[in-house]
Short mmCIF file of C-alpha atoms and ligand atoms in Angstrom, two decimals:
data_model
loop_
_atom_site.label_atom_id
_atom_site.label_comp_id
_atom_site.label_asym_id
_atom_site.label_seq_id
_atom_site.Cartn_x
_atom_site.Cartn_y
_atom_site.Cartn_z
CA MET A 1 -167.15 -49.20 83.74
CA ILE A 2 -170.62 -49.11 82.17
CA LEU A 3 -170.09 -52.66 80.90
CA SER A 4 -168.92 -53.67 84.35
CA LEU A 5 -172.14 -52.21 85.80
CA ILE A 6 -174.14 -54.25 83.27
CA GLU A 7 -172.21 -57.40 84.17
CA GLU A 8 -172.84 -56.87 87.88
CA ALA A 9 -176.56 -56.43 87.15
CA GLN A 10 -176.51 -59.64 85.10
CA ALA A 11 -174.82 -61.48 87.96
CA ILE A 12 -177.49 -60.20 90.37
CA ASP A 13 -180.15 -61.46 87.97
CA TRP A 14 -178.49 -64.87 87.52
CA TYR A 15 -178.44 -65.40 91.27
CA GLU A 16 -182.05 -64.26 91.48
CA GLN A 17 -183.04 -66.84 88.87
CA ARG A 18 -181.01 -69.63 90.45
CA MET A 19 -182.36 -68.91 93.92
CA SER A 20 -185.94 -68.99 92.64
CA VAL A 21 -185.54 -72.66 91.64
CA GLU A 22 -183.05 -73.85 94.27
CA LYS A 23 -184.57 -76.29 96.78
CA ASP A 24 -181.54 -76.71 99.06
CA LYS A 25 -181.69 -74.17 101.90
CA ASP A 26 -177.91 -74.00 102.37
CA ALA A 27 -177.23 -73.61 98.65
CA LYS A 28 -179.78 -70.81 98.56
CA ALA A 29 -178.09 -69.06 101.50
CA ILE A 30 -174.72 -69.23 99.78
CA MET A 31 -176.18 -67.82 96.57
CA LYS A 32 -177.89 -65.03 98.49
CA ASN A 33 -174.56 -64.12 100.07
CA ALA A 34 -172.90 -64.11 96.64
CA GLN A 35 -175.72 -62.00 95.20
CA GLN A 36 -175.26 -59.40 97.92
CA GLU A 37 -171.59 -59.25 96.99
CA GLU A 38 -172.58 -58.57 93.36
CA PHE A 39 -174.98 -55.90 94.55
CA LYS A 40 -172.11 -54.20 96.38
CA HIS A 41 -170.06 -54.31 93.17
CA PHE A 42 -173.01 -52.83 91.28
CA GLY A 43 -173.21 -49.99 93.79
CA MET A 44 -169.50 -49.26 93.60
CA ASP A 45 -169.57 -49.20 89.79
CA LEU A 46 -172.59 -46.92 89.82
CA GLU A 47 -171.00 -44.54 92.31
CA PHE A 48 -167.83 -44.42 90.20
CA LEU A 49 -169.88 -43.49 87.13
CA LEU A 50 -171.91 -40.88 89.01
CA ARG A 51 -168.71 -39.21 90.19
CA LYS A 52 -167.70 -38.89 86.54
CA LYS A 53 -171.14 -37.78 85.32
CA PRO A 54 -172.60 -35.03 87.52
CA GLU A 55 -175.77 -34.79 85.37
CA TRP A 56 -176.53 -38.47 85.97
CA ARG A 57 -176.07 -37.90 89.69
CA THR A 58 -178.48 -34.94 89.59
CA ILE A 59 -181.16 -37.07 87.91
CA LEU A 60 -180.68 -40.02 90.23
CA LYS A 61 -180.70 -37.81 93.32
CA ALA A 62 -184.26 -36.84 92.37
CA ILE A 63 -185.30 -40.50 92.14
CA LEU A 64 -183.33 -42.67 94.56
CA PHE A 65 -184.08 -43.06 98.27
CA THR A 66 -187.34 -41.12 97.94
CA THR A 67 -191.01 -41.96 98.06
CA GLY A 68 -193.76 -41.10 95.62
CA ASP A 69 -194.39 -41.56 91.94
CA ILE A 70 -191.15 -42.79 90.38
CA VAL A 71 -192.01 -41.55 86.87
CA LYS A 72 -192.77 -38.07 88.18
CA LEU A 73 -189.54 -38.04 90.18
CA GLY A 74 -187.67 -39.07 87.02
CA LYS A 75 -189.17 -36.18 85.07
CA LYS A 76 -188.30 -33.82 87.90
CA GLY A 77 -184.71 -35.07 87.81
CA GLU A 78 -184.49 -34.58 84.05
CA GLU A 79 -185.80 -31.03 84.39
CA LYS A 80 -182.96 -30.24 86.77
CA VAL A 81 -180.39 -30.93 84.07
CA ASP A 82 -182.25 -29.35 81.13
FE1 FE2 B 101 -169.17 -58.78 90.87
#
């Protein structure tokens, strides 16, 4: 599942690169739709992994959907599992 997560991230990146050079508005819209689909897959893979790895979830809960200094939040998350 980790490799699947990586592959979904790669797919998101490929669409990002292709969209950055695409001139055709309709082609770009189709790629954006496809990229959002890959992002959904990425999220599902990540959630699957976090359900299997409670420590990863603890760290990410300190970082994701927050505001403030991301590095500090990351350290705070790590401290919660130490
Ligand atoms: Fe996908």
